[in-house]
Structures are given as C-alpha cells and as structure tokens.
Short mmCIF file of C-alpha atoms in Angstrom, two decimals:
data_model
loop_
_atom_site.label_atom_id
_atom_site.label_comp_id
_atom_site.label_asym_id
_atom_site.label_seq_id
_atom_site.Cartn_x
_atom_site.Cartn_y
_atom_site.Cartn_z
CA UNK A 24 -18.44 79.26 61.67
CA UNK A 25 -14.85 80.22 60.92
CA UNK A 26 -15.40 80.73 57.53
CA UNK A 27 -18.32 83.26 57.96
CA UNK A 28 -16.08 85.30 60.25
CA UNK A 29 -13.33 85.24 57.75
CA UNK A 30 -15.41 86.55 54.89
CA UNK A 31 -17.04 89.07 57.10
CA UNK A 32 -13.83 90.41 59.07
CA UNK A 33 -11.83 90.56 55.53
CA UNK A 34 -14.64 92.35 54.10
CA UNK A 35 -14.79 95.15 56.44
CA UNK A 36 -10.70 95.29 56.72
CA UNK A 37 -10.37 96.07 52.74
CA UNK A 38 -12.88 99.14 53.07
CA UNK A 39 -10.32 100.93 55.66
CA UNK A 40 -7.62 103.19 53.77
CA UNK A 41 -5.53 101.04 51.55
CA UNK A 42 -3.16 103.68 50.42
CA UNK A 43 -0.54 100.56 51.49
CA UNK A 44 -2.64 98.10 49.94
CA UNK A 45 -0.30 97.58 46.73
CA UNK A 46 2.92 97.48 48.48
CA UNK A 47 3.92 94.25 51.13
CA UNK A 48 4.56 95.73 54.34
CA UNK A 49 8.31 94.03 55.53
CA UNK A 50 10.57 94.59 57.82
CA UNK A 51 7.58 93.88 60.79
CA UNK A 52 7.69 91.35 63.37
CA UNK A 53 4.55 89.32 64.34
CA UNK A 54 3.06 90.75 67.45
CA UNK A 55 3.01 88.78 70.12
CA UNK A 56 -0.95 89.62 70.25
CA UNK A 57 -0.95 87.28 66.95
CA UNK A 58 0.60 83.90 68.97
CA UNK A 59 -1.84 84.44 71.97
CA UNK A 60 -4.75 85.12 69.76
CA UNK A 61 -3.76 82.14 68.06
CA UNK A 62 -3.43 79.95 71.13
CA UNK A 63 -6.65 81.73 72.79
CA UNK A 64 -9.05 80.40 69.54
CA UNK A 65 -7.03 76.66 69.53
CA UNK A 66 -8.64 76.07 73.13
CA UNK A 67 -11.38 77.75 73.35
CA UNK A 68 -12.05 75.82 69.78
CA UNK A 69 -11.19 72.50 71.35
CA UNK A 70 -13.33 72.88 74.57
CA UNK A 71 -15.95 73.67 72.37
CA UNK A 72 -15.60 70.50 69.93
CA UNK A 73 -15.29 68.35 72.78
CA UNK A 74 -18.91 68.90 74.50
CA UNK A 75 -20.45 69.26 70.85
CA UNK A 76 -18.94 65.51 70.28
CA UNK A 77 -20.17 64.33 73.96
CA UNK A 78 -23.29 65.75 74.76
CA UNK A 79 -25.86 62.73 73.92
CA UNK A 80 -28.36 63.01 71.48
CA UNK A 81 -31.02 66.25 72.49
CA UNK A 82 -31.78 68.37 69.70
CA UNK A 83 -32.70 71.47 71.49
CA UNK A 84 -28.78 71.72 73.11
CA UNK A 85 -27.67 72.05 69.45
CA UNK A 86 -30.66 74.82 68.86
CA UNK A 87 -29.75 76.37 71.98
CA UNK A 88 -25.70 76.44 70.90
CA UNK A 89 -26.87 77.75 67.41
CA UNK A 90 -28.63 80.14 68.60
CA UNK A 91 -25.80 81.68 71.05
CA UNK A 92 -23.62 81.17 68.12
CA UNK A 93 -25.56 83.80 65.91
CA UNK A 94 -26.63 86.10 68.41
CA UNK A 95 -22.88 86.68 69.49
CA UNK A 96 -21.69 87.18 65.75
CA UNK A 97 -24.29 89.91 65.52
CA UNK A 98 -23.85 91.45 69.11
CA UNK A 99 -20.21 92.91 67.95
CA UNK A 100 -22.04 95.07 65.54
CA UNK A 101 -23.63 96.81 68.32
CA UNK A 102 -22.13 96.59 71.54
CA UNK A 103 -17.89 96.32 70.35
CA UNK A 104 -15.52 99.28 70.86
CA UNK A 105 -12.46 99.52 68.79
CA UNK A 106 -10.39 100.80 71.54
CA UNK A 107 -11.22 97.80 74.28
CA UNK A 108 -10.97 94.76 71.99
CA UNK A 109 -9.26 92.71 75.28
CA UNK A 110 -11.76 93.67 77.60
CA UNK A 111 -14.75 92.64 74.88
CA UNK A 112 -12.53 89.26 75.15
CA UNK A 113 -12.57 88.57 78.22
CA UNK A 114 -16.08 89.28 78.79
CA UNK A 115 -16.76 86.99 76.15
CA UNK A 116 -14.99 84.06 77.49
CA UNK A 117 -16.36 84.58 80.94
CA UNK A 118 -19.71 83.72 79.41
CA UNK A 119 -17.74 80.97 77.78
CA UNK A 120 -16.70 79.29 80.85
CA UNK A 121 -20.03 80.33 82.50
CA UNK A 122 -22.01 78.32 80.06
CA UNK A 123 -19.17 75.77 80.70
CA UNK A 124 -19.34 75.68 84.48
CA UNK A 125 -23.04 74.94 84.51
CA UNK A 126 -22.75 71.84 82.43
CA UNK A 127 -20.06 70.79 84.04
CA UNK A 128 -21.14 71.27 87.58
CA UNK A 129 -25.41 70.58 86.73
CA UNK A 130 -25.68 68.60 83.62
CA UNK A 131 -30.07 69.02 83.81
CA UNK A 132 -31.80 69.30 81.00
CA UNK A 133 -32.96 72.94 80.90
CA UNK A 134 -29.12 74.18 82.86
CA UNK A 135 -27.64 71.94 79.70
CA UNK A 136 -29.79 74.18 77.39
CA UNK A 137 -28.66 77.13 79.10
CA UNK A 138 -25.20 76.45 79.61
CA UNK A 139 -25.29 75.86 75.27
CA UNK A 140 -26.17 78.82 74.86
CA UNK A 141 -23.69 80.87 77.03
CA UNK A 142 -21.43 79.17 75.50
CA UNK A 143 -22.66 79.54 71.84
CA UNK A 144 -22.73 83.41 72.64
CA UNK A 145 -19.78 83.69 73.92
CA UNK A 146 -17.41 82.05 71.96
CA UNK A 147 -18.67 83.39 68.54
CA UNK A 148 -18.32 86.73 70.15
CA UNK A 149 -14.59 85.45 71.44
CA UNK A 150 -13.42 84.57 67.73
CA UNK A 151 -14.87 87.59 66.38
CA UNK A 152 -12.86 89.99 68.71
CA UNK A 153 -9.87 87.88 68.05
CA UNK A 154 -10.36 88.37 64.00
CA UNK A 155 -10.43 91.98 64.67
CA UNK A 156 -7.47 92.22 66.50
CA UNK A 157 -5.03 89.98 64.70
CA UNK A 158 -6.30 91.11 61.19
CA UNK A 159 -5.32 94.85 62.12
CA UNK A 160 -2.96 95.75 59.12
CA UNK A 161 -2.82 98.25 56.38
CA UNK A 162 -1.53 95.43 54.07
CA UNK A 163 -4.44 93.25 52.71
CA UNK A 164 -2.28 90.38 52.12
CA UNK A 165 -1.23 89.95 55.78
CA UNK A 166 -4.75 90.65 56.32
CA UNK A 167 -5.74 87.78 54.66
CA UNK A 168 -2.94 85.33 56.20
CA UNK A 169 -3.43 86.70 59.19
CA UNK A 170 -7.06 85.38 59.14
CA UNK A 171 -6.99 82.17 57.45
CA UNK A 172 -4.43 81.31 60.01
CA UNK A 173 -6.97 81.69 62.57
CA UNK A 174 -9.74 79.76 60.56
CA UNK A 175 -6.84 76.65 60.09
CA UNK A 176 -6.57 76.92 63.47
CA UNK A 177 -10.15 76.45 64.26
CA UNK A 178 -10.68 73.37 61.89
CA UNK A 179 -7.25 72.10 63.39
CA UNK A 180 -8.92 72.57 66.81
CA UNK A 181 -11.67 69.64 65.79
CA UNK A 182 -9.30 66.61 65.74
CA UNK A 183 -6.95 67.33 68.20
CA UNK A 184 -10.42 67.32 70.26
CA UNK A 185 -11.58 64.26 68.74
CA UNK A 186 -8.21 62.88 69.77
CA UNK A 187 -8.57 64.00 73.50
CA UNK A 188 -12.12 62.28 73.52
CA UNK A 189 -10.84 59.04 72.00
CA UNK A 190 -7.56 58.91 74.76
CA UNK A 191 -10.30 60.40 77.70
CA UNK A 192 -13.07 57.27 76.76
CA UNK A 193 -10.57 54.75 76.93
CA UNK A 194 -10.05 55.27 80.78
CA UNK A 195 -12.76 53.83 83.38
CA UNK A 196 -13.39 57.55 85.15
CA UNK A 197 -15.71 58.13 87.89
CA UNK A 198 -18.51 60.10 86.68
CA UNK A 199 -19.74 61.12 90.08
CA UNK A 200 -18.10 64.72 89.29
CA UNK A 201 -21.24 66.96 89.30
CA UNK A 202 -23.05 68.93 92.07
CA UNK A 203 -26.62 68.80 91.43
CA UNK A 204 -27.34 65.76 89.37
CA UNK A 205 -26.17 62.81 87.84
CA UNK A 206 -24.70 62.37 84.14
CA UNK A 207 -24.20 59.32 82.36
CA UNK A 208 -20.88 57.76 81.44
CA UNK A 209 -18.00 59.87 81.28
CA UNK A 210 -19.76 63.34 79.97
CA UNK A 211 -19.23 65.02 83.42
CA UNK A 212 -15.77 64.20 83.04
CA UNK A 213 -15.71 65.93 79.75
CA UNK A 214 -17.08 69.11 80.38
CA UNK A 215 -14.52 69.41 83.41
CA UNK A 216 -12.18 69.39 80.83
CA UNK A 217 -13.72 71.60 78.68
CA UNK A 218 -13.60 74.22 81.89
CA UNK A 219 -10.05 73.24 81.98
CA UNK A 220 -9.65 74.63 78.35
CA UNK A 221 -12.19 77.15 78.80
CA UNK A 222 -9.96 78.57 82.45
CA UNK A 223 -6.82 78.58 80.11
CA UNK A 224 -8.48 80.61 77.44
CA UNK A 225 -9.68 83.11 79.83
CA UNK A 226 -6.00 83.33 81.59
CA UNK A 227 -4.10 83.87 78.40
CA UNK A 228 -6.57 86.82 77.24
CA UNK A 229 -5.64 88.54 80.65
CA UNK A 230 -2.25 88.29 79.87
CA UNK A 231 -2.58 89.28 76.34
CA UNK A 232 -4.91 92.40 77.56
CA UNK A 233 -1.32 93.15 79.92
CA UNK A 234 1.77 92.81 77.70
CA UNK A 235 -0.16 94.36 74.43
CA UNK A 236 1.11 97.88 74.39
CA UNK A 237 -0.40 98.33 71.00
CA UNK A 238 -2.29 101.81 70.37
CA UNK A 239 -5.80 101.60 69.84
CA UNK A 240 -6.51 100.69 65.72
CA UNK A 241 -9.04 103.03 64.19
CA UNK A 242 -10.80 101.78 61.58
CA UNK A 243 -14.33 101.73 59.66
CA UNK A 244 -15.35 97.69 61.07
CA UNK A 245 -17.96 98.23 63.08
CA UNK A 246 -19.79 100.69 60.59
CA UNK A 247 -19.28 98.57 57.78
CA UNK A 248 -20.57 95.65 60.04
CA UNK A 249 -23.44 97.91 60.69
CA UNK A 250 -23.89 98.34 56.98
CA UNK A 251 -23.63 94.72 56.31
CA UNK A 252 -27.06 94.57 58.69
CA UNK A 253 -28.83 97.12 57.10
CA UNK A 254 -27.17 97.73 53.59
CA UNK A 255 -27.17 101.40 51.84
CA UNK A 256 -27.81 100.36 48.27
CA UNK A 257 -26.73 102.62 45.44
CA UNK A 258 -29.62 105.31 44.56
CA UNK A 259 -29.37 104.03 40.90
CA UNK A 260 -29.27 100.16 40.03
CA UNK A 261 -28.64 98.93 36.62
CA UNK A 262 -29.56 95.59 34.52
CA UNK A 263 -28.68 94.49 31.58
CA UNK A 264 -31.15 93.06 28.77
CA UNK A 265 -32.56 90.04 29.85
CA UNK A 266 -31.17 89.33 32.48
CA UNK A 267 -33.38 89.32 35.66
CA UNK A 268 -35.77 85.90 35.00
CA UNK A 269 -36.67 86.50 38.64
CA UNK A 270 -37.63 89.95 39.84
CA UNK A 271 -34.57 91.17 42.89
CA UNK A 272 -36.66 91.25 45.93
CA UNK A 273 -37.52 87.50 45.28
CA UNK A 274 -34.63 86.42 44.20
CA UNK A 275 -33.38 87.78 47.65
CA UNK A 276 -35.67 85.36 49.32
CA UNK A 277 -35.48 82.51 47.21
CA UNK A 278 -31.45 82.87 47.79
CA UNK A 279 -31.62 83.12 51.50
CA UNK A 280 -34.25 79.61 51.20
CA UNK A 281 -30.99 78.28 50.07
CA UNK A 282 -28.82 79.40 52.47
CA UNK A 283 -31.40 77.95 55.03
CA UNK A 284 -31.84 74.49 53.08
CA UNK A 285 -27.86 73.89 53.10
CA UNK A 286 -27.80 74.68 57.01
CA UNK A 287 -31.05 72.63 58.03
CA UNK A 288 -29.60 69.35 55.69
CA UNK A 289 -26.11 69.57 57.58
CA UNK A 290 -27.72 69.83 60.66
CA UNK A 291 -29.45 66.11 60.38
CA UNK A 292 -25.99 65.02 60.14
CA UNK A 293 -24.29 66.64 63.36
CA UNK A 294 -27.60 65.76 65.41
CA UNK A 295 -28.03 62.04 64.54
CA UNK A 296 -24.77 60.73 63.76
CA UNK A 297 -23.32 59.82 66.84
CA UNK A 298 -26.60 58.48 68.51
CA UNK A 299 -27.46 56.08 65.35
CA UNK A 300 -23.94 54.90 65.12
CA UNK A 301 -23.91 53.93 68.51
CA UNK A 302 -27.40 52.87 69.50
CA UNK A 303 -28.65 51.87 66.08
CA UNK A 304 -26.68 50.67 63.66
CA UNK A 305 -25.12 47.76 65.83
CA UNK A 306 -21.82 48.54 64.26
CA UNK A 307 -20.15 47.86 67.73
CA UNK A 308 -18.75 51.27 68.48
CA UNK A 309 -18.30 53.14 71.62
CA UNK A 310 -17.51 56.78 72.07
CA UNK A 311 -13.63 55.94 71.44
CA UNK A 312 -14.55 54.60 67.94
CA UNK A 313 -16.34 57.33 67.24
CA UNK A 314 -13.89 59.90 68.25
CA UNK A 315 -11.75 58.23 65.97
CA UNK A 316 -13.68 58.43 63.20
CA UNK A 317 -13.53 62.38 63.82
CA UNK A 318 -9.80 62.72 63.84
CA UNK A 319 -9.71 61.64 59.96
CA UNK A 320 -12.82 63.05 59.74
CA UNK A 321 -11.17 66.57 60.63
CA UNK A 322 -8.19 66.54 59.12
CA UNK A 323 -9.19 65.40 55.67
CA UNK A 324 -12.17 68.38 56.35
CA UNK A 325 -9.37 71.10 57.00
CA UNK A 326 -6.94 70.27 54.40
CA UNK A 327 -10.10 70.08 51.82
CA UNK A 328 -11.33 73.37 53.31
CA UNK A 329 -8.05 75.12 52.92
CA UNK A 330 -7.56 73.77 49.37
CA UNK A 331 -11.16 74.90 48.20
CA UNK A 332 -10.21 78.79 49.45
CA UNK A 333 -7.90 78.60 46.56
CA UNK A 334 -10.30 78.38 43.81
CA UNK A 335 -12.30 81.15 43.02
CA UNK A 336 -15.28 79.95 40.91
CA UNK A 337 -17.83 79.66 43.71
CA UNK A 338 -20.48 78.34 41.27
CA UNK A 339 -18.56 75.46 40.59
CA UNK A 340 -17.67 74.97 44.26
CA UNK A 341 -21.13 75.31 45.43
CA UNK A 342 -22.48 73.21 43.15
CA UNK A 343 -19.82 70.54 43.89
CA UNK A 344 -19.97 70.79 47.10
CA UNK A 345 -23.80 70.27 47.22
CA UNK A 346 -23.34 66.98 45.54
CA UNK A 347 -21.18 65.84 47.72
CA UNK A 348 -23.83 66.29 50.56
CA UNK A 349 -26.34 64.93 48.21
CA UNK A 350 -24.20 61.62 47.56
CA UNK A 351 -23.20 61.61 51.09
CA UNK A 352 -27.09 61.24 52.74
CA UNK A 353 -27.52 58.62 49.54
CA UNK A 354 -24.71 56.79 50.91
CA UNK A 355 -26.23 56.67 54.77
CA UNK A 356 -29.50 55.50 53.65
CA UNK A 357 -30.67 51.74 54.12
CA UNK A 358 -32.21 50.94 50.42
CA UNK A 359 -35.45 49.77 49.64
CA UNK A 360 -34.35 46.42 50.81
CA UNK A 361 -34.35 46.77 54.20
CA UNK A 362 -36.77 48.61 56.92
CA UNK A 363 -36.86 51.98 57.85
CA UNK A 364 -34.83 51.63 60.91
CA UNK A 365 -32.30 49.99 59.72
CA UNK A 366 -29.00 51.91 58.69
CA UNK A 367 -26.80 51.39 55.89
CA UNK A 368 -23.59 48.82 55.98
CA UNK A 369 -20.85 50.45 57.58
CA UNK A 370 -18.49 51.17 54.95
CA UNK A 371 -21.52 53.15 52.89
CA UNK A 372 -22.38 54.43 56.31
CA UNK A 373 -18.95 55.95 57.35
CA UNK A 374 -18.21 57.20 53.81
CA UNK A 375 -21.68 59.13 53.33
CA UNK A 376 -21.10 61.24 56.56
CA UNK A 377 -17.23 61.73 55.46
CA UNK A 378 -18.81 63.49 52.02
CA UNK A 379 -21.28 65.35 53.81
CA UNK A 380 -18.50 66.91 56.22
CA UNK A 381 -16.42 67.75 53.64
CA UNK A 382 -19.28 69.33 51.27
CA UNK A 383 -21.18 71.15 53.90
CA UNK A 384 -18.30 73.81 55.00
CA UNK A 385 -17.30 74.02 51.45
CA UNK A 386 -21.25 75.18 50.45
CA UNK A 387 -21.57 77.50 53.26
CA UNK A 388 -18.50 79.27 52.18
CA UNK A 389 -19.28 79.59 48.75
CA UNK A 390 -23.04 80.54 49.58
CA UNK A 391 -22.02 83.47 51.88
CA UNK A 392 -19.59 84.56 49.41
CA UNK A 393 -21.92 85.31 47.00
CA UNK A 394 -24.15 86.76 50.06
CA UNK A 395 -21.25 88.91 50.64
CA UNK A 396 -21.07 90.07 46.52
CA UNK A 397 -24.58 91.00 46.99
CA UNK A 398 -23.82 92.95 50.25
CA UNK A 399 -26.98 90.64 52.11
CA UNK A 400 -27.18 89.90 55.50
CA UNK A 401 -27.37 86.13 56.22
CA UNK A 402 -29.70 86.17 58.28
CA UNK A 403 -31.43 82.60 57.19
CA UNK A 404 -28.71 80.88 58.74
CA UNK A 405 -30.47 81.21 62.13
CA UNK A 406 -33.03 79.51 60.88
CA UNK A 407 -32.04 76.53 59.11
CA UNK A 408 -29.55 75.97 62.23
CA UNK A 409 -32.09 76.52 64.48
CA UNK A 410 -35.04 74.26 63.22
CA UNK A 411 -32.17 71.83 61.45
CA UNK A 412 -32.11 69.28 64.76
CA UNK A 413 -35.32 69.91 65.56
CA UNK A 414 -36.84 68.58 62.60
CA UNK A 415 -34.15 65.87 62.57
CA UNK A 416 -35.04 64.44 65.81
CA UNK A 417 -38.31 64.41 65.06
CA UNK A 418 -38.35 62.67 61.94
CA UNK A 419 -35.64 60.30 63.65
CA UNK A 420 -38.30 60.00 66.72
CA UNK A 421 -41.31 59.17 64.43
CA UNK A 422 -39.88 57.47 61.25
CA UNK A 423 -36.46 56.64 61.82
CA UNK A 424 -33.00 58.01 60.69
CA UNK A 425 -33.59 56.18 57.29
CA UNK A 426 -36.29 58.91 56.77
CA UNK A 427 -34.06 61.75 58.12
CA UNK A 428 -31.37 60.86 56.05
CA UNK A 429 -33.61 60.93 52.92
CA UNK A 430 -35.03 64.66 53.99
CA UNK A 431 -31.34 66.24 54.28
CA UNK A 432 -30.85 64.28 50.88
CA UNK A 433 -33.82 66.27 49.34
CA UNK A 434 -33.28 69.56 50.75
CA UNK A 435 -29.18 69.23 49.40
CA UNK A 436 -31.14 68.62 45.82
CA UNK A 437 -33.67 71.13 46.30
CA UNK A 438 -31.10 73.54 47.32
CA UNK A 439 -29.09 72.59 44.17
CA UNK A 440 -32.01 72.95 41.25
CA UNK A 441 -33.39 76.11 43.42
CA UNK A 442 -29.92 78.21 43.24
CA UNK A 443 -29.62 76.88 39.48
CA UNK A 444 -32.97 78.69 38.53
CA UNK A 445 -31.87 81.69 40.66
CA UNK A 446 -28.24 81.83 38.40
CA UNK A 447 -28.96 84.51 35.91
CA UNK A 448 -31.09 87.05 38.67
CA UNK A 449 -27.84 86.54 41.13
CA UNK A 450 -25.64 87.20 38.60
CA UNK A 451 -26.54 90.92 37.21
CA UNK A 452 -28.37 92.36 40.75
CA UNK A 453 -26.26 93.74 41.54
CA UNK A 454 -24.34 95.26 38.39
CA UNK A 455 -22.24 97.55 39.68
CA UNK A 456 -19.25 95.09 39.14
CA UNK A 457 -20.82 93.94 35.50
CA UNK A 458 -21.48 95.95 33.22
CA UNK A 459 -21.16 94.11 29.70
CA UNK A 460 -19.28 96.84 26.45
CA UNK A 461 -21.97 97.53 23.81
CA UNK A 462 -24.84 96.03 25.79
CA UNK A 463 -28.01 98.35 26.27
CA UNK A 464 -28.16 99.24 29.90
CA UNK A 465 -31.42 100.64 31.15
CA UNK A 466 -31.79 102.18 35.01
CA UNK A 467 -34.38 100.94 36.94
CA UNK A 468 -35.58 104.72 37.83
CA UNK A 469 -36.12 105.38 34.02
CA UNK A 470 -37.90 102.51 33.84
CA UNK A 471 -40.00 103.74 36.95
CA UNK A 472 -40.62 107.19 35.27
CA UNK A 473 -42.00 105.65 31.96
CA UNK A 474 -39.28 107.47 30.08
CA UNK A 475 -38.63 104.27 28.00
CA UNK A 476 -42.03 103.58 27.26
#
C-alpha cells in the first residue's frame, strides 16, 4: 500500500544527516526526475486498479497479487543499490508488464495466478524505487511533500481507472483477443490495456534513466530498512510503574494479531464485492455500474485519506476508523429477516462497503504507525492478506456472503477490544520517547540482577 511505503521511506529519509533539517531549502527547481516519477506511479497505478477491478471472482489471484505485493516491498532491503535506482526500475516494471503480458495473452487459471504475482512483485518494488528517488532531499519537509504527492497520486490512480472501466464496458468489444484460451466478456480486452499502461510505464523509466544527470544520493535507506527487519534494540529498556499489564514479547504478538485481523476483514470486502453485487444481489448492475460506484468510491477514499494524515492522534484514528469498518459489514448484512443468501437492500448495501473503504486505509495507516514507533516489522500483514480471500471465498462458497460479511464484522470488533486491552503495554515499551518527571523508573536489567529485590 501507498501508505506503508510512505511511512517506511520517510522513516529511513529523517535518519540521514539533517544538519539542513531546520532550514527550507529554496531557490531549487523540481527535477524533472520528480514529474516522470510522478507520471511512472499514475500508470503503472492505473493498470494495476484496472485488472484488480476486472478479474472475476478467484480468491487465490488476490493471494497470489498479495503475496508479490509483500515480497517486492521486502526485496529492496536486500537486493537495491543506491547508485542504480533506474535500472532497479526498470527491472521492476519488466516483471510488471511480464505478469501483465501473460494475463493478457493466456488468461488460465494457474498463468492468471502467476501473472498476479509478477505483477504484485513488481510493482511494489516499482513504487518503492520511485519513493527513494523522488524523496532524495536534505530538507524533511520536501521530503514529506515530495512523498505524499506520490501516495495522492496512487489513490488518484483508482478512479481515473474505475472511470476507464466504466467508458471500456460500455462498448460491445470482441473478446477473442487472447492466444491460448478463451476469457469471458471483455476481461481480455482489459488486460490489453493494462499492457498498454504497463508499455508506457516501462518507456518513460527509460527515458527518465537517460535525461537524469543527477549524482548518485548516498544515504543510510537501505541499512535502516535492514534495521527495520531485524531491529537493534537499546541494551537498556525502561518502564515506568505500572505500566506493562501485558508482558512486551506478547504484547508484540497480540499487536501484530491486530494488524492481521484489520487486513484479513478488508480483504472479504475487495474479494466478494463485485461478484455478490453482480451475481447475487439482483440489484441489476453490470460491470459499468460497478465501475461507477468506484469513481465516488475513490475519490471520497483519497480526499478522506489525505485529510486523516493531518491529525496526529492515531488512537483516535484507529479506533474510528475501525468502527467505520465495523458499521460498514453491519450495513452489508441481510438481518435476521431474511436468508443467508440474501444481501442487504441496496442503499444499506452500497453505503456499508463505502464505510469500509474509507475506514480500512485509514486503520492500516494508523496501525503501522504505531508499528513504526515501536520500530516492528509488519510482518502479519502477509498473512491476514494472504489467508483474507481465502477464507472469504470459502465462507461465501459454503454459507453465503451474509456469513462472510458477519466474520469481517467480528474480526473489525475483535481487532478493536484486542488493541484496547493492549493500550497501556503499547504505550510505555518502548520508553525511550516517555519518560514521565518524578515517576520511579526501574531498568529491566536491575530487575534481572535482583538488585531491587
């Protein structure tokens, strides 16, 4: 996600030598690498959107994406050089338009889960590689507009794909487009188009690698993104007087339960809507309707998202946001009154999964942040992507997507009472940063040694 990157790059940017960092740097023009960065994330973004919006209902292409997703944002950490940030690039978004190609050209079930992946993999790895370039700067304030534009331009790249899908569906195209086996509908069609985007991508990083004469930036990124894998904690932690209810290593695990509760409930959501508004909740809409419903959807998501970055208490935007998931999946669910397979009047319907889309990136973003205050890996994320629309599909399968909505409803609860009883531990374990006046402060070694005994 965006956001993740965002937190992560500007994390390991405001380590590197600030000796500018008070001062606003003027007097600079944009680089050009900033506009064709910029551009290079927009498409890439949109192909991306578009096949996540047309690809039919089969949970394991979303696992598969997920998957590519996370191993990309970790591969950086290992296999990145600061000095060939273009060519890292355009490797990337070869894979991208690899993975792109094959679905295009073979849309079979196991080449679909394949091409997901490629492209998972390599457009994480794309947008990471971007962030590093464009947030190059002494000054942590263009640091930090440098890379929330680039997350505004990913949520800006949702609609304006939505939009293509809702003009694209409204045209009677032959499908008969692939090589090795035949798609249904339009879908074909769409994942041409996503090449399209893909090929453009690709052609402006080439010409970005050519006409930036930039030196090579030397900085501390890929250690500190090392670190944030396998964190060096201080040789001395501190608590105050009571207050760790839960002891630290749990407190770790319980937090990253969260983490994974959050991801699995949103995934429900992004793996069933389309099929049960289309198939079976005999509303009457087709893929245009739908896409439609994702334009509004998107923009009322990025100006929400963008708004939320400006408040800073993220306990009282997680815990908002979580309710707003929580009412959302209340909303979708047919009550008592009807059957199981049935789905919710429209109205309820459409407004539930506009709540859960605004609440879900909201959540994740607060819930790293305080991942990132503890200096954690977020590793869980994997997992609660992963199994997410696997365990939504199957629920969906066996019970119907009245029951699935209720589990992503519980899980958004759970996820709420669990982080609640977790609120005192997160807050003093790491107490370098709070350290109350005239409070008795005892170090965990002394306690160790029996010296306080």
């Amino acid at each position: 996600m965006d956001y993740e990157n965002e937190l992560l790059l500007y994390h390991s940017q405001h380590i590197q030598d600030n000796s500018f960092s008070d001062h606003l740097v003027v007097g600079r023009k944009t680089p050009r690498r900033f506009w064709i960065g910029l551009l290079i994330t927009l498409l890439s973004t949109i192909g991306i959107s578009i096949n996540n919006e047309s690809i039919y209902i089969l949970a394991l292409t979303i696992s598969s994406y997920q998957i590519g997703l996370s191993i990309g944002k970790k591969a950086h950490v290992y296999i990145s050089s600061n000095s060939k940030h273009w060519i890292m690039l355009i490797i990337a978004l070869v894979v991208q338009l690899f993975g792109d190609i094959i679905y295009a050209a073979a849309p079979a079930q196991f080449l679909l889960l394949l091409s997901r992946f490629f492209v998972g993999l390599g457009n994480s790895y794309a947008i990471v590689m971007v962030q590093k370039m464009l947030s190059r700067s002494k000054d942590t304030d263009l640091q930090k507009m440098r890379l929330r534009s680039i997350s505004t331009t990913i949520l800006a790249a949702f609609p304006v794909a939505a939009l293509l899908i809702a003009i694209v569906s409204n045209f009677s195209i032959d499908h008969r487009m692939n090589i090795f086996s035949q798609d249904n509908n339009t879908s074909s069609f769409y994942g041409w188009l996503v090449v399209i985007f893909s090929a453009l991508s690709l052609i402006l990083a080439i010409i970005g690698s050519v006409i930036d004469k930039s030196q090579p930036f030397d900085d501390d990124t890929d250690q500190y993104l090392y670190e944030e894998q396998y964190p060096i904690r201080n040789s001395v932690s501190y608590r105050t007087q009571e207050s760790c209810i839960i002891p630290p290593k749990w407190t770790m695990v319980l937090l990253c339960i969260v983490h994974a509760f959050i991801c699995n409930s949103a995934m429900v959501l992004e793996s069933l809507f389309v099929p049960v508004t289309m198939e079976v909740a005999r509303y009457g809409w087709d893929m245009t309707k739908v896409a439609s419903f994702f334009i509004g959807t998107g923009v009322t998501v990025t100006i929400t998202t963008i708004l939320a970055k400006r408040i800073t208490n993220n306990t009282l935007l997680f815990y908002g946001s979580i309710l707003f998931m929580s009412i959302g999946y209340s909303f979708m669910i047919a009550w008592p009154d009807v059957g199981a397979k049935d789905v919710a009047p429209m109205i309820r319907y459409l407004l539930g999964a506009l709540f859960i889309s605004i609440g879900y990136p909201i959540s994740i973003l607060t819930s790293i942040n305080i991942f990132y205050q503890l200096k954690l890996s977020v590793n869980s994320v994997i997992f609660g992507r992963l199994l997410g629309p696997i365990i939504s599909i199957a629920i969906y399968k066996d019970k119907g997507c009245n029951d699935a909505f209720l589990y992503a409803m519980i899980l958004s609860f759970l996820s709420v009472i669990l982080h609640f009883s977790l609120g005192k531990s997160i807050k003093h374990i790491n107490t370098v940063s709070v350290i109350q006046k005239n409070v008795p402060i005892l170090s965990t070694e002394d306690e160790n040694n029996k010296l306080f005994i």
